[in-house]
């Protein structure tokens, strides 16, 4: 794929940077005046500022791994009106078949998605794999949010569906893993509305369902020291640079975040080292009769340990 992805200058945490600057000045003054208590106080504030800064940066800029699926997929790039380029990888069967649109998780890319959808490829599906902004071959964002990512993907789908031969697409399903599941929860119905054929079913693998829950999970131990400053910085940054200032902290959890109206199949890793079971438990009370949830004791959130995922997906596909 030509043209390497670009990353704009990341949004900075204002409060954490103020703490770092003031505490550094205080530390210098304390050392010069030999004021031990002043040095200790300034050093403590400096630690809070540095930890808060690191927490903030870890949430607004994913670590990019520039990897692509195999040569079985054809790479494409699409640019939004704001100039953000989103990458996708397409594989089309030689005869009419269902289409799966798949979205990977945080700090992953479409190369990992290709492994997850192998049961669908085995059953002859067309496949479109999407790199989230800031991941794989897609451009980054000044402040990474699932809202802006989902909107960019929605705009892309709205444009590119005109290029697809819908006489060769018998049905459409959506698959999201982890953060891709979080995006799918909010945008599945919106994606469905712009497609000539509505999405028939949504597959979620070990889905994330709450950003505040992830934030609390990632700010334990030493992270507790910077939890509140970094949270204020994240909220303030979103108000300044986010795509929808009317959304607040509570909107980034289901059910306010969104629940698809179509059939849902959830495959959950029992030993989920990334998210645990709390995200599934948050989603379960909203399950309807056309949902099915399978907890796989051998499935892992990351890596090649797929447990019984292959056979579970085949069963769902065939029925």
PDB file of C-alpha atoms in Angstrom:
ATOM      1  CA  UNK A   1       0.000   0.000   0.000  1.00  0.00           C
ATOM      2  CA  UNK A   2       1.489   3.347  -1.028  1.00  0.00           C
ATOM      3  CA  UNK A   3       1.678   6.383   1.265  1.00  0.00           C
ATOM      4  CA  UNK A   4       2.630   5.715   4.869  1.00  0.00           C
ATOM      5  CA  UNK A   5       0.078   6.678   7.535  1.00  0.00           C
ATOM      6  CA  UNK A   6       0.564  10.038   9.237  1.00  0.00           C
ATOM      7  CA  UNK A   7       0.106  10.994  12.878  1.00  0.00           C
ATOM      8  CA  UNK A   8      -0.780  14.593  13.778  1.00  0.00           C
ATOM      9  CA  UNK A   9       0.690  16.149  16.885  1.00  0.00           C
ATOM     10  CA  UNK A  10      -1.080  14.537  19.777  1.00  0.00           C
ATOM     11  CA  UNK A  11      -3.256  16.611  22.117  1.00  0.00           C
ATOM     12  CA  UNK A  12      -1.395  17.513  25.320  1.00  0.00           C
ATOM     13  CA  UNK A  13      -2.659  17.171  28.914  1.00  0.00           C
ATOM     14  CA  UNK A  14      -2.944  20.709  30.256  1.00  0.00           C
ATOM     15  CA  UNK A  15      -3.307  20.043  33.993  1.00  0.00           C
ATOM     16  CA  UNK A  16      -0.524  17.455  34.123  1.00  0.00           C
ATOM     17  CA  UNK A  17       1.860  19.771  32.283  1.00  0.00           C
ATOM     18  CA  UNK A  18       1.057  22.637  34.675  1.00  0.00           C
ATOM     19  CA  UNK A  19       1.783  20.350  37.644  1.00  0.00           C
ATOM     20  CA  UNK A  20       5.073  19.245  36.116  1.00  0.00           C
ATOM     21  CA  UNK A  21       6.155  22.823  35.369  1.00  0.00           C
ATOM     22  CA  UNK A  22       5.217  24.238  38.792  1.00  0.00           C
ATOM     23  CA  UNK A  23       6.669  21.309  40.735  1.00  0.00           C
ATOM     24  CA  UNK A  24       9.920  21.480  38.762  1.00  0.00           C
ATOM     25  CA  UNK A  25      10.253  25.182  39.620  1.00  0.00           C
ATOM     26  CA  UNK A  26       9.425  24.412  43.235  1.00  0.00           C
ATOM     27  CA  UNK A  27      11.977  21.604  43.329  1.00  0.00           C
ATOM     28  CA  UNK A  28      14.739  23.887  42.044  1.00  0.00           C
ATOM     29  CA  UNK A  29      13.845  26.599  44.578  1.00  0.00           C
ATOM     30  CA  UNK A  30      13.748  24.064  47.403  1.00  0.00           C
ATOM     31  CA  UNK A  31      17.159  22.681  46.495  1.00  0.00           C
ATOM     32  CA  UNK A  32      18.700  26.144  46.224  1.00  0.00           C
ATOM     33  CA  UNK A  33      17.271  27.171  49.615  1.00  0.00           C
ATOM     34  CA  UNK A  34      17.957  23.778  51.213  1.00  0.00           C
ATOM     35  CA  UNK A  35      14.287  23.496  52.199  1.00  0.00           C
ATOM     36  CA  UNK A  36      13.833  19.733  52.698  1.00  0.00           C
ATOM     37  CA  UNK A  37      10.039  19.796  53.136  1.00  0.00           C
ATOM     38  CA  UNK A  38       9.672  21.999  50.060  1.00  0.00           C
ATOM     39  CA  UNK A  39      11.789  19.547  48.060  1.00  0.00           C
ATOM     40  CA  UNK A  40       9.710  16.589  49.261  1.00  0.00           C
ATOM     41  CA  UNK A  41       6.417  18.367  48.489  1.00  0.00           C
ATOM     42  CA  UNK A  42       7.578  19.479  45.039  1.00  0.00           C
ATOM     43  CA  UNK A  43       8.922  16.002  44.246  1.00  0.00           C
ATOM     44  CA  UNK A  44       5.605  14.429  45.228  1.00  0.00           C
ATOM     45  CA  UNK A  45       3.648  16.811  42.985  1.00  0.00           C
ATOM     46  CA  UNK A  46       6.125  16.144  40.171  1.00  0.00           C
ATOM     47  CA  UNK A  47       5.486  12.383  40.461  1.00  0.00           C
ATOM     48  CA  UNK A  48       1.733  12.980  40.280  1.00  0.00           C
ATOM     49  CA  UNK A  49       2.176  15.163  37.198  1.00  0.00           C
ATOM     50  CA  UNK A  50       4.421  12.680  35.378  1.00  0.00           C
ATOM     51  CA  UNK A  51       2.157   9.695  36.097  1.00  0.00           C
ATOM     52  CA  UNK A  52      -0.926  11.691  35.040  1.00  0.00           C
ATOM     53  CA  UNK A  53       0.817  12.738  31.826  1.00  0.00           C
ATOM     54  CA  UNK A  54       1.741   9.138  30.998  1.00  0.00           C
ATOM     55  CA  UNK A  55      -1.802   7.887  31.677  1.00  0.00           C
ATOM     56  CA  UNK A  56      -3.276  10.579  29.434  1.00  0.00           C
ATOM     57  CA  UNK A  57      -0.852   9.884  26.577  1.00  0.00           C
ATOM     58  CA  UNK A  58      -1.537   6.150  26.767  1.00  0.00           C
ATOM     59  CA  UNK A  59      -5.229   6.746  26.078  1.00  0.00           C
ATOM     60  CA  UNK A  60      -5.050   9.357  23.311  1.00  0.00           C
ATOM     61  CA  UNK A  61      -2.318   7.833  21.120  1.00  0.00           C
ATOM     62  CA  UNK A  62      -2.202   4.068  20.407  1.00  0.00           C
ATOM     63  CA  UNK A  63       1.132   2.399  19.679  1.00  0.00           C
ATOM     64  CA  UNK A  64       1.098   1.702  15.955  1.00  0.00           C
ATOM     65  CA  UNK A  65       2.122  -1.633  14.497  1.00  0.00           C
ATOM     66  CA  UNK A  66       2.369  -1.282  10.720  1.00  0.00           C
ATOM     67  CA  UNK A  67       1.367  -4.760   9.593  1.00  0.00           C
ATOM     68  CA  UNK A  68      -0.881  -5.871   6.764  1.00  0.00           C
ATOM     69  CA  UNK A  69      -2.971  -8.976   6.111  1.00  0.00           C
ATOM     70  CA  UNK A  70      -1.656 -11.546   3.635  1.00  0.00           C
ATOM     71  CA  UNK A  71      -1.547 -10.980  -0.116  1.00  0.00           C
ATOM     72  CA  UNK A  72      -4.991 -12.609  -0.326  1.00  0.00           C
ATOM     73  CA  UNK A  73      -6.342  -9.155   0.552  1.00  0.00           C
ATOM     74  CA  UNK A  74      -6.178  -6.053  -1.638  1.00  0.00           C
ATOM     75  CA  UNK A  75      -5.289  -2.821   0.232  1.00  0.00           C
ATOM     76  CA  UNK A  76      -7.278   0.395  -0.267  1.00  0.00           C
ATOM     77  CA  UNK A  77      -7.125   3.865   1.257  1.00  0.00           C
ATOM     78  CA  UNK A  78      -9.985   6.316   1.751  1.00  0.00           C
ATOM     79  CA  UNK A  79      -9.647   9.956   2.868  1.00  0.00           C
ATOM     80  CA  UNK A  80     -12.245  11.812   4.927  1.00  0.00           C
ATOM     81  CA  UNK A  81     -13.194  15.442   4.295  1.00  0.00           C
ATOM     82  CA  UNK A  82     -10.768  16.380   7.085  1.00  0.00           C
ATOM     83  CA  UNK A  83      -7.994  14.487   5.305  1.00  0.00           C
ATOM     84  CA  UNK A  84      -7.794  11.513   7.681  1.00  0.00           C
ATOM     85  CA  UNK A  85      -7.006   8.394   5.660  1.00  0.00           C
ATOM     86  CA  UNK A  86      -8.593   5.083   6.690  1.00  0.00           C
ATOM     87  CA  UNK A  87      -7.166   1.835   5.341  1.00  0.00           C
ATOM     88  CA  UNK A  88      -9.135  -1.276   4.488  1.00  0.00           C
ATOM     89  CA  UNK A  89      -8.297  -4.654   3.011  1.00  0.00           C
ATOM     90  CA  UNK A  90     -10.749  -6.448   0.721  1.00  0.00           C
ATOM     91  CA  UNK A  91     -11.076 -10.043  -0.408  1.00  0.00           C
ATOM     92  CA  UNK A  92     -13.859 -10.963  -2.805  1.00  0.00           C
ATOM     93  CA  UNK A  93     -15.022 -14.491  -3.589  1.00  0.00           C
ATOM     94  CA  UNK A  94     -15.648 -15.629  -7.171  1.00  0.00           C
ATOM     95  CA  UNK A  95     -19.364 -16.203  -6.640  1.00  0.00           C
ATOM     96  CA  UNK A  96     -22.267 -14.688  -4.657  1.00  0.00           C
ATOM     97  CA  UNK A  97     -21.596 -14.945  -0.916  1.00  0.00           C
ATOM     98  CA  UNK A  98     -22.142 -13.172   2.407  1.00  0.00           C
ATOM     99  CA  UNK A  99     -19.877 -10.234   3.285  1.00  0.00           C
ATOM    100  CA  UNK A 100     -18.158  -9.854   6.640  1.00  0.00           C
ATOM    101  CA  UNK A 101     -16.913  -6.406   7.720  1.00  0.00           C
ATOM    102  CA  UNK A 102     -14.430  -6.781  10.574  1.00  0.00           C
ATOM    103  CA  UNK A 103     -12.806  -4.326  13.003  1.00  0.00           C
ATOM    104  CA  UNK A 104      -9.814  -5.137  15.231  1.00  0.00           C
ATOM    105  CA  UNK A 105      -9.029  -4.099  18.815  1.00  0.00           C
ATOM    106  CA  UNK A 106      -6.908  -1.431  20.506  1.00  0.00           C
ATOM    107  CA  UNK A 107      -3.287  -1.303  19.316  1.00  0.00           C
ATOM    108  CA  UNK A 108      -3.892  -4.126  16.874  1.00  0.00           C
ATOM    109  CA  UNK A 109      -4.583  -4.114  13.111  1.00  0.00           C
ATOM    110  CA  UNK A 110      -6.192  -6.047  10.261  1.00  0.00           C
ATOM    111  CA  UNK A 111      -3.459  -8.688  10.220  1.00  0.00           C
ATOM    112  CA  UNK A 112      -4.852 -10.023  13.502  1.00  0.00           C
ATOM    113  CA  UNK A 113      -8.426  -9.719  12.184  1.00  0.00           C
ATOM    114  CA  UNK A 114      -7.564 -11.991   9.253  1.00  0.00           C
ATOM    115  CA  UNK A 115      -6.834 -14.813  11.711  1.00  0.00           C
ATOM    116  CA  UNK A 116     -10.082 -14.224  13.596  1.00  0.00           C
ATOM    117  CA  UNK A 117     -12.274 -14.421  10.493  1.00  0.00           C
ATOM    118  CA  UNK A 118     -10.730 -17.631   9.115  1.00  0.00           C
ATOM    119  CA  UNK A 119     -14.015 -19.567   9.702  1.00  0.00           C
ATOM    120  CA  UNK A 120     -15.865 -17.029   7.537  1.00  0.00           C
ATOM    121  CA  UNK A 121     -13.239 -17.294   4.804  1.00  0.00           C
ATOM    122  CA  UNK A 122     -13.521 -21.075   5.039  1.00  0.00           C
ATOM    123  CA  UNK A 123     -17.232 -20.742   4.321  1.00  0.00           C
ATOM    124  CA  UNK A 124     -16.520 -18.577   1.275  1.00  0.00           C
ATOM    125  CA  UNK A 125     -17.424 -15.116   2.615  1.00  0.00           C
ATOM    126  CA  UNK A 126     -16.315 -11.892   1.013  1.00  0.00           C
ATOM    127  CA  UNK A 127     -14.313  -9.934   3.594  1.00  0.00           C
ATOM    128  CA  UNK A 128     -13.473  -6.294   4.300  1.00  0.00           C
ATOM    129  CA  UNK A 129     -11.007  -5.653   7.139  1.00  0.00           C
ATOM    130  CA  UNK A 130     -10.760  -2.101   8.502  1.00  0.00           C
ATOM    131  CA  UNK A 131      -7.787  -0.529  10.291  1.00  0.00           C
ATOM    132  CA  UNK A 132      -9.011   1.819  13.005  1.00  0.00           C
ATOM    133  CA  UNK A 133      -7.551   5.354  12.806  1.00  0.00           C
ATOM    134  CA  UNK A 134      -4.139   5.422  14.466  1.00  0.00           C
ATOM    135  CA  UNK A 135      -3.675   1.700  13.829  1.00  0.00           C
ATOM    136  CA  UNK A 136      -2.071  -0.311  11.049  1.00  0.00           C
ATOM    137  CA  UNK A 137      -2.106   1.685   7.817  1.00  0.00           C
ATOM    138  CA  UNK A 138      -4.713   4.303   8.865  1.00  0.00           C
ATOM    139  CA  UNK A 139      -3.819   7.888   9.780  1.00  0.00           C
ATOM    140  CA  UNK A 140      -3.813   8.898  13.423  1.00  0.00           C
ATOM    141  CA  UNK A 141      -5.895  11.446  15.321  1.00  0.00           C
ATOM    142  CA  UNK A 142      -4.908  14.381  17.505  1.00  0.00           C
ATOM    143  CA  UNK A 143      -6.959  12.809  20.286  1.00  0.00           C
ATOM    144  CA  UNK A 144      -8.037   9.208  19.788  1.00  0.00           C
ATOM    145  CA  UNK A 145     -11.723   8.548  20.463  1.00  0.00           C
ATOM    146  CA  UNK A 146     -13.989   5.678  19.482  1.00  0.00           C
ATOM    147  CA  UNK A 147     -16.576   8.271  18.408  1.00  0.00           C
ATOM    148  CA  UNK A 148     -14.349   9.838  15.745  1.00  0.00           C
ATOM    149  CA  UNK A 149     -13.076   6.434  14.629  1.00  0.00           C
ATOM    150  CA  UNK A 150     -16.614   5.156  14.173  1.00  0.00           C
ATOM    151  CA  UNK A 151     -17.676   8.266  12.275  1.00  0.00           C
ATOM    152  CA  UNK A 152     -14.710   8.001   9.903  1.00  0.00           C
ATOM    153  CA  UNK A 153     -15.539   4.352   9.230  1.00  0.00           C
ATOM    154  CA  UNK A 154     -19.204   5.249   8.721  1.00  0.00           C
ATOM    155  CA  UNK A 155     -18.302   7.939   6.175  1.00  0.00           C
ATOM    156  CA  UNK A 156     -15.961   5.536   4.413  1.00  0.00           C
ATOM    157  CA  UNK A 157     -18.589   2.809   4.177  1.00  0.00           C
ATOM    158  CA  UNK A 158     -21.113   5.318   2.867  1.00  0.00           C
ATOM    159  CA  UNK A 159     -18.700   6.202   0.045  1.00  0.00           C
ATOM    160  CA  UNK A 160     -17.241   2.829  -0.872  1.00  0.00           C
ATOM    161  CA  UNK A 161     -20.477   0.815  -0.992  1.00  0.00           C
ATOM    162  CA  UNK A 162     -21.026   2.418  -4.385  1.00  0.00           C
ATOM    163  CA  UNK A 163     -17.939   0.573  -5.619  1.00  0.00           C
ATOM    164  CA  UNK A 164     -19.052  -2.899  -4.524  1.00  0.00           C
ATOM    165  CA  UNK A 165     -21.029  -5.282  -6.732  1.00  0.00           C
ATOM    166  CA  UNK A 166     -24.114  -5.881  -4.614  1.00  0.00           C
ATOM    167  CA  UNK A 167     -25.393  -8.579  -6.960  1.00  0.00           C
ATOM    168  CA  UNK A 168     -22.549 -10.680  -5.511  1.00  0.00           C
ATOM    169  CA  UNK A 169     -23.339  -9.959  -1.842  1.00  0.00           C
ATOM    170  CA  UNK A 170     -26.062 -12.173  -0.376  1.00  0.00           C
ATOM    171  CA  UNK A 171     -25.975 -10.773   3.186  1.00  0.00           C
ATOM    172  CA  UNK A 172     -23.815  -8.657   5.511  1.00  0.00           C
ATOM    173  CA  UNK A 173     -22.447  -9.343   9.000  1.00  0.00           C
ATOM    174  CA  UNK A 174     -20.205  -7.244  11.257  1.00  0.00           C
ATOM    175  CA  UNK A 175     -17.463  -8.519  13.574  1.00  0.00           C
ATOM    176  CA  UNK A 176     -15.694  -6.481  16.233  1.00  0.00           C
ATOM    177  CA  UNK A 177     -12.982  -7.624  18.630  1.00  0.00           C
ATOM    178  CA  UNK A 178     -12.319  -5.801  21.921  1.00  0.00           C
ATOM    179  CA  UNK A 179     -12.209  -2.066  21.017  1.00  0.00           C
ATOM    180  CA  UNK A 180     -13.615  -3.058  17.611  1.00  0.00           C
ATOM    181  CA  UNK A 181     -16.544  -4.492  19.545  1.00  0.00           C
ATOM    182  CA  UNK A 182     -16.966  -1.182  21.370  1.00  0.00           C
ATOM    183  CA  UNK A 183     -17.113   0.678  18.035  1.00  0.00           C
ATOM    184  CA  UNK A 184     -19.522  -1.942  16.662  1.00  0.00           C
ATOM    185  CA  UNK A 185     -21.884  -1.577  19.626  1.00  0.00           C
ATOM    186  CA  UNK A 186     -22.426   2.100  18.860  1.00  0.00           C
ATOM    187  CA  UNK A 187     -22.207   2.128  15.063  1.00  0.00           C
ATOM    188  CA  UNK A 188     -23.694  -1.202  13.873  1.00  0.00           C
ATOM    189  CA  UNK A 189     -27.126   0.326  13.264  1.00  0.00           C
ATOM    190  CA  UNK A 190     -25.570   3.385  11.617  1.00  0.00           C
ATOM    191  CA  UNK A 191     -23.465   1.186   9.322  1.00  0.00           C
ATOM    192  CA  UNK A 192     -26.554  -0.845   8.502  1.00  0.00           C
ATOM    193  CA  UNK A 193     -28.523   2.243   7.493  1.00  0.00           C
ATOM    194  CA  UNK A 194     -26.050   3.242   4.765  1.00  0.00           C
ATOM    195  CA  UNK A 195     -25.683  -0.247   3.283  1.00  0.00           C
ATOM    196  CA  UNK A 196     -27.929  -1.411   0.412  1.00  0.00           C
ATOM    197  CA  UNK A 197     -28.483  -4.550   2.494  1.00  0.00           C
ATOM    198  CA  UNK A 198     -28.854  -4.168   6.263  1.00  0.00           C
ATOM    199  CA  UNK A 199     -26.469  -5.935   8.610  1.00  0.00           C
ATOM    200  CA  UNK A 200     -27.984  -9.278   9.489  1.00  0.00           C
ATOM    201  CA  UNK A 201     -25.898 -10.154  12.538  1.00  0.00           C
ATOM    202  CA  UNK A 202     -23.166  -8.685  14.758  1.00  0.00           C
ATOM    203  CA  UNK A 203     -20.366 -10.861  16.131  1.00  0.00           C
ATOM    204  CA  UNK A 204     -18.545  -9.540  19.189  1.00  0.00           C
ATOM    205  CA  UNK A 205     -15.383 -11.211  20.475  1.00  0.00           C
ATOM    206  CA  UNK A 206     -14.378 -10.304  24.043  1.00  0.00           C
ATOM    207  CA  UNK A 207     -15.912  -6.849  23.531  1.00  0.00           C
ATOM    208  CA  UNK A 208     -15.119  -3.706  25.456  1.00  0.00           C
ATOM    209  CA  UNK A 209     -18.331  -2.094  26.700  1.00  0.00           C
ATOM    210  CA  UNK A 210     -17.194   0.817  28.876  1.00  0.00           C
ATOM    211  CA  UNK A 211     -14.363   3.325  28.562  1.00  0.00           C
ATOM    212  CA  UNK A 212     -14.673   4.526  32.201  1.00  0.00           C
ATOM    213  CA  UNK A 213     -14.311   0.891  33.278  1.00  0.00           C
ATOM    214  CA  UNK A 214     -11.156   0.483  31.184  1.00  0.00           C
ATOM    215  CA  UNK A 215      -9.814   3.737  32.624  1.00  0.00           C
ATOM    216  CA  UNK A 216     -10.317   2.479  36.176  1.00  0.00           C
ATOM    217  CA  UNK A 217      -8.801  -0.898  35.283  1.00  0.00           C
ATOM    218  CA  UNK A 218      -5.688   0.787  33.851  1.00  0.00           C
ATOM    219  CA  UNK A 219      -5.185   3.228  36.722  1.00  0.00           C
ATOM    220  CA  UNK A 220      -4.625   0.909  39.662  1.00  0.00           C
ATOM    221  CA  UNK A 221      -1.451   0.660  41.756  1.00  0.00           C
ATOM    222  CA  UNK A 222       0.783   3.657  41.029  1.00  0.00           C
ATOM    223  CA  UNK A 223      -1.797   4.747  38.458  1.00  0.00           C
ATOM    224  CA  UNK A 224      -4.121   5.703  41.322  1.00  0.00           C
ATOM    225  CA  UNK A 225      -1.777   8.615  42.027  1.00  0.00           C
ATOM    226  CA  UNK A 226      -2.567  10.171  38.670  1.00  0.00           C
ATOM    227  CA  UNK A 227      -6.116   8.889  38.119  1.00  0.00           C
ATOM    228  CA  UNK A 228      -8.054  12.049  38.897  1.00  0.00           C
ATOM    229  CA  UNK A 229      -5.761  14.553  37.194  1.00  0.00           C
ATOM    230  CA  UNK A 230      -5.534  12.432  34.033  1.00  0.00           C
ATOM    231  CA  UNK A 231      -9.302  11.913  34.012  1.00  0.00           C
ATOM    232  CA  UNK A 232      -9.886  15.671  34.189  1.00  0.00           C
ATOM    233  CA  UNK A 233      -7.338  16.162  31.418  1.00  0.00           C
ATOM    234  CA  UNK A 234      -9.052  13.530  29.235  1.00  0.00           C
ATOM    235  CA  UNK A 235     -12.456  15.125  29.764  1.00  0.00           C
ATOM    236  CA  UNK A 236     -11.111  18.607  29.080  1.00  0.00           C
ATOM    237  CA  UNK A 237      -9.236  17.430  25.985  1.00  0.00           C
ATOM    238  CA  UNK A 238     -12.401  15.818  24.667  1.00  0.00           C
ATOM    239  CA  UNK A 239     -14.353  19.031  25.181  1.00  0.00           C
ATOM    240  CA  UNK A 240     -11.659  20.961  23.289  1.00  0.00           C
ATOM    241  CA  UNK A 241     -10.834  18.512  20.503  1.00  0.00           C
ATOM    242  CA  UNK A 242     -13.438  15.734  20.635  1.00  0.00           C
ATOM    243  CA  UNK A 243     -15.986  15.166  17.851  1.00  0.00           C
ATOM    244  CA  UNK A 244     -19.084  15.533  20.041  1.00  0.00           C
ATOM    245  CA  UNK A 245     -18.774  17.807  23.104  1.00  0.00           C
ATOM    246  CA  UNK A 246     -22.346  16.957  24.144  1.00  0.00           C
ATOM    247  CA  UNK A 247     -21.188  13.460  25.137  1.00  0.00           C
ATOM    248  CA  UNK A 248     -19.957  13.135  28.717  1.00  0.00           C
ATOM    249  CA  UNK A 249     -18.077  10.470  30.696  1.00  0.00           C
ATOM    250  CA  UNK A 250     -21.172   8.337  31.348  1.00  0.00           C
ATOM    251  CA  UNK A 251     -22.078   8.167  27.650  1.00  0.00           C
ATOM    252  CA  UNK A 252     -19.020   6.005  26.979  1.00  0.00           C
ATOM    253  CA  UNK A 253     -20.598   2.963  28.624  1.00  0.00           C
ATOM    254  CA  UNK A 254     -23.469   0.763  27.512  1.00  0.00           C
ATOM    255  CA  UNK A 255     -26.387   1.173  27.387  1.00  0.00           C
ATOM    256  CA  UNK A 256     -25.939   4.919  26.671  1.00  0.00           C
ATOM    257  CA  UNK A 257     -23.051   4.141  24.340  1.00  0.00           C
ATOM    258  CA  UNK A 258     -25.221   1.944  22.132  1.00  0.00           C
ATOM    259  CA  UNK A 259     -26.621  -1.554  21.633  1.00  0.00           C
ATOM    260  CA  UNK A 260     -27.259  -2.947  18.115  1.00  0.00           C
ATOM    261  CA  UNK A 261     -30.837  -3.817  17.187  1.00  0.00           C
ATOM    262  CA  UNK A 262     -29.914  -6.898  15.128  1.00  0.00           C
ATOM    263  CA  UNK A 263     -28.945 -10.431  16.158  1.00  0.00           C
ATOM    264  CA  UNK A 264     -25.817 -10.613  18.299  1.00  0.00           C
ATOM    265  CA  UNK A 265     -23.364 -13.451  18.922  1.00  0.00           C
ATOM    266  CA  UNK A 266     -20.756 -12.938  21.637  1.00  0.00           C
ATOM    267  CA  UNK A 267     -17.650 -15.081  22.048  1.00  0.00           C
ATOM    268  CA  UNK A 268     -15.955 -14.278  25.345  1.00  0.00           C
ATOM    269  CA  UNK A 269     -12.541 -15.444  26.550  1.00  0.00           C
ATOM    270  CA  UNK A 270     -12.996 -16.904  30.035  1.00  0.00           C
ATOM    271  CA  UNK A 271      -9.507 -15.832  31.103  1.00  0.00           C
ATOM    272  CA  UNK A 272      -9.592 -12.336  29.616  1.00  0.00           C
ATOM    273  CA  UNK A 273      -6.399 -10.670  30.819  1.00  0.00           C
ATOM    274  CA  UNK A 274      -7.200  -7.434  28.972  1.00  0.00           C
ATOM    275  CA  UNK A 275     -10.764  -6.703  30.068  1.00  0.00           C
ATOM    276  CA  UNK A 276     -11.913  -9.416  32.463  1.00  0.00           C
ATOM    277  CA  UNK A 277     -15.605 -10.346  32.643  1.00  0.00           C
ATOM    278  CA  UNK A 278     -16.954  -7.030  33.883  1.00  0.00           C
ATOM    279  CA  UNK A 279     -17.476  -5.733  30.342  1.00  0.00           C
ATOM    280  CA  UNK A 280     -19.589  -8.738  29.398  1.00  0.00           C
ATOM    281  CA  UNK A 281     -21.514  -8.482  32.670  1.00  0.00           C
ATOM    282  CA  UNK A 282     -22.340  -4.852  31.853  1.00  0.00           C
ATOM    283  CA  UNK A 283     -23.756  -5.922  28.489  1.00  0.00           C
ATOM    284  CA  UNK A 284     -25.657  -9.064  29.539  1.00  0.00           C
ATOM    285  CA  UNK A 285     -28.695  -7.339  31.145  1.00  0.00           C
ATOM    286  CA  UNK A 286     -29.493  -5.832  27.739  1.00  0.00           C
ATOM    287  CA  UNK A 287     -29.458  -9.149  25.868  1.00  0.00           C
ATOM    288  CA  UNK A 288     -32.568 -10.057  23.894  1.00  0.00           C
ATOM    289  CA  UNK A 289     -33.883 -13.416  22.709  1.00  0.00           C
ATOM    290  CA  UNK A 290     -31.875 -13.300  19.479  1.00  0.00           C
ATOM    291  CA  UNK A 291     -28.531 -13.110  21.289  1.00  0.00           C
ATOM    292  CA  UNK A 292     -26.212 -16.006  22.080  1.00  0.00           C
ATOM    293  CA  UNK A 293     -23.222 -15.791  24.414  1.00  0.00           C
ATOM    294  CA  UNK A 294     -20.465 -18.421  24.526  1.00  0.00           C
ATOM    295  CA  UNK A 295     -17.684 -18.297  27.121  1.00  0.00           C
ATOM    296  CA  UNK A 296     -14.625 -20.189  25.882  1.00  0.00           C
ATOM    297  CA  UNK A 297     -12.275 -21.426  28.624  1.00  0.00           C
ATOM    298  CA  UNK A 298      -9.361 -21.857  26.190  1.00  0.00           C
ATOM    299  CA  UNK A 299      -9.740 -18.654  24.167  1.00  0.00           C
ATOM    300  CA  UNK A 300      -7.267 -15.834  24.836  1.00  0.00           C
ATOM    301  CA  UNK A 301      -7.880 -12.128  24.321  1.00  0.00           C
ATOM    302  CA  UNK A 302      -4.585 -11.754  22.466  1.00  0.00           C
ATOM    303  CA  UNK A 303      -2.344 -14.049  20.459  1.00  0.00           C
ATOM    304  CA  UNK A 304      -2.832 -17.273  18.565  1.00  0.00           C
ATOM    305  CA  UNK A 305      -4.620 -19.311  21.271  1.00  0.00           C
ATOM    306  CA  UNK A 306      -8.058 -19.488  19.699  1.00  0.00           C
ATOM    307  CA  UNK A 307      -9.599 -22.195  21.887  1.00  0.00           C
ATOM    308  CA  UNK A 308     -12.846 -23.417  20.328  1.00  0.00           C
ATOM    309  CA  UNK A 309     -13.444 -20.166  18.448  1.00  0.00           C
ATOM    310  CA  UNK A 310     -13.174 -21.763  15.002  1.00  0.00           C
ATOM    311  CA  UNK A 311     -15.851 -24.381  15.649  1.00  0.00           C
ATOM    312  CA  UNK A 312     -18.090 -21.884  17.481  1.00  0.00           C
ATOM    313  CA  UNK A 313     -18.016 -19.459  14.562  1.00  0.00           C
ATOM    314  CA  UNK A 314     -18.653 -22.273  12.068  1.00  0.00           C
ATOM    315  CA  UNK A 315     -21.714 -23.346  14.077  1.00  0.00           C
ATOM    316  CA  UNK A 316     -23.034 -19.798  14.098  1.00  0.00           C
ATOM    317  CA  UNK A 317     -22.343 -19.327  10.380  1.00  0.00           C
ATOM    318  CA  UNK A 318     -24.046 -22.590   9.436  1.00  0.00           C
ATOM    319  CA  UNK A 319     -27.149 -21.794  11.479  1.00  0.00           C
TER     320      UNK A 319
END
